[in-house]
Amino acid sequence: EDIVISGVAYNRNLSKISLLGVPDRPGIAAEFFGRLAEHHIVIGMIIQNVGTHGLNDISFTVDRAEEKKALKIARDACKALKAKDVIVDSNVAKVSVVGVGIKSHTEVAARMFAALARNNINIESITTSEIRISCLIRESEVDRAVKVIHDEFALGEAA
Amino acid sequence: EDIVISGVAYNRNLSKISLLGVPDRPGIAAEFFGRLAEHHIVIGMIIQNVGTHGLNDISFTVDRAEEKKALKIARDACKALKAKDVIVDSNVAKVSVVGVGIKSHTEVAARMFAALARNNINIESITTSEIRISCLIRESEVDRAVKVIHDEFALGEAA
Ligand SMILES: C[C@@H](O)[C@H](N)C(=O)O
Ligand SMILES: C[C@@H](O)[C@H](N)C(=O)O
């Protein structure tokens, strides 16, 4: 499958809220996102990686304008679900490489990560789908990140 | 934005390899995926959530047939990057709700998670994109998971 990279997308003004140390058993994610849906919180990414010792962490992003409202719901859920803690990062941006056939191209991911690494941009979170590789980074680095990824894939001018 | 759910997708025969406790600084992900790309490992999902105490975990999925090869590379990387450990789960499947406008629909996620919870299916990992919500679950549960998600969204017969 040929790689066709159509561009670099980005979102500024994000907050990432993480529920740390939730019990890793059925019903927890449903309860957490049920509460957020009830309050009509518009969520961006949802990320949960691997659990250890029966616990797991669940993060999600929201537009910064919704952070306060979302944080209150997350803190209430933290108590109800007996999670360990809620942390919030109000300084997050997302940068993504978008294209067809990306899913099976490990080297696209490796090149994207290397471009960020060469420019000393720390990758805080990663998610992928069939057509996109997304990284969460410091908001202050998003312009630089978009430029160095454009350069890496010779995509020409950023839109 | 109206929700248009086009279906439920799934992948069986996956293995999830997790590099635990990597230093959370620029260059680590680039080195790790650079090694995997060098050996032409075809990767499915990549997941990294929130770091704590300067460390983070990075997971990826591969087709089970590639697990042995990928695991050797991950174990070598674990030493080179001074990560804490590598764990592998050889019994993983992915189930996804796919559709337009999903990104901002917290209730689609809540409903998908609730359908799995009602049927006692544990959600082991979660990633989302603009058009898809994906969960990793036990492979033995994938048929049931597809069915209960179809029912939840009244999608009719599974393809
Ligand atoms: C952690 C959380 O996702 C849990 N495993 C669940 O199924 O709800
Ligand atoms: C953990 C790893 O992603 C690291 N933060 C990096 O940028 O490479």
PDB file of C-alpha atoms and ligand atoms in Angstrom, chain A residues 113 116-117 121-126, chain B residues 22-31 33 48 55-58, ligand 2:
ATOM      1  CA  PHE A 113       8.578  11.059  15.969  1.00  0.00           C
ATOM      2  CA  LEU A 116       9.821  16.060  16.751  1.00  0.00           C
ATOM      3  CA  ALA A 117      12.789  14.548  18.618  1.00  0.00           C
ATOM      4  CA  ILE A 121       9.664  18.488  21.189  1.00  0.00           C
ATOM      5  CA  ASN A 122       8.465  15.986  23.761  1.00  0.00           C
ATOM      6  CA  ILE A 123       5.664  13.610  22.731  1.00  0.00           C
ATOM      7  CA  GLU A 124       3.196  13.502  25.625  1.00  0.00           C
ATOM      8  CA  SER A 125       0.590  11.134  24.154  1.00  0.00           C
ATOM      9  CA  ILE A 126       0.161   9.140  20.938  1.00  0.00           C
TER      10      ILE A 126
ATOM     11  CA  VAL B  22      10.327   4.590  29.392  1.00  0.00           C
ATOM     12  CA  PRO B  23      11.965   7.947  30.138  1.00  0.00           C
ATOM     13  CA  ASP B  24       9.484  10.613  29.037  1.00  0.00           C
ATOM     14  CA  ARG B  25      11.876  12.804  27.001  1.00  0.00           C
ATOM     15  CA  PRO B  26      12.337  13.629  23.309  1.00  0.00           C
ATOM     16  CA  GLY B  27      13.880  10.908  21.170  1.00  0.00           C
ATOM     17  CA  ILE B  28      12.542   7.816  22.943  1.00  0.00           C
ATOM     18  CA  ALA B  29       9.527   7.129  20.706  1.00  0.00           C
ATOM     19  CA  ALA B  30      11.632   7.938  17.623  1.00  0.00           C
ATOM     20  CA  GLU B  31      14.265   5.389  18.638  1.00  0.00           C
ATOM     21  CA  PHE B  33       9.685   3.012  16.291  1.00  0.00           C
ATOM     22  CA  GLN B  48       0.749   6.335  24.738  1.00  0.00           C
ATOM     23  CA  LEU B  55       8.128   7.929  32.893  1.00  0.00           C
ATOM     24  CA  ASN B  56       5.549   6.745  30.375  1.00  0.00           C
ATOM     25  CA  ASP B  57       4.330   3.505  28.738  1.00  0.00           C
ATOM     26  CA  ILE B  58       4.131   2.956  24.961  1.00  0.00           C
TER      27      ILE B  58
HETATM   28  C1  LIG C   2       7.674   8.578  25.905  1.00  0.00           C
HETATM   29  C2  LIG C   2       8.145   9.155  24.607  1.00  0.00           C
HETATM   30  O1  LIG C   2       7.061   9.333  23.754  1.00  0.00           O
HETATM   31  C3  LIG C   2       8.858  10.489  24.746  1.00  0.00           C
HETATM   32  N1  LIG C   2       8.041  11.457  25.410  1.00  0.00           N
HETATM   33  C4  LIG C   2       9.284  10.989  23.364  1.00  0.00           C
HETATM   34  O2  LIG C   2       9.042  12.062  23.006  1.00  0.00           O
HETATM   35  O3  LIG C   2       9.847  10.253  22.640  1.00  0.00           O
END
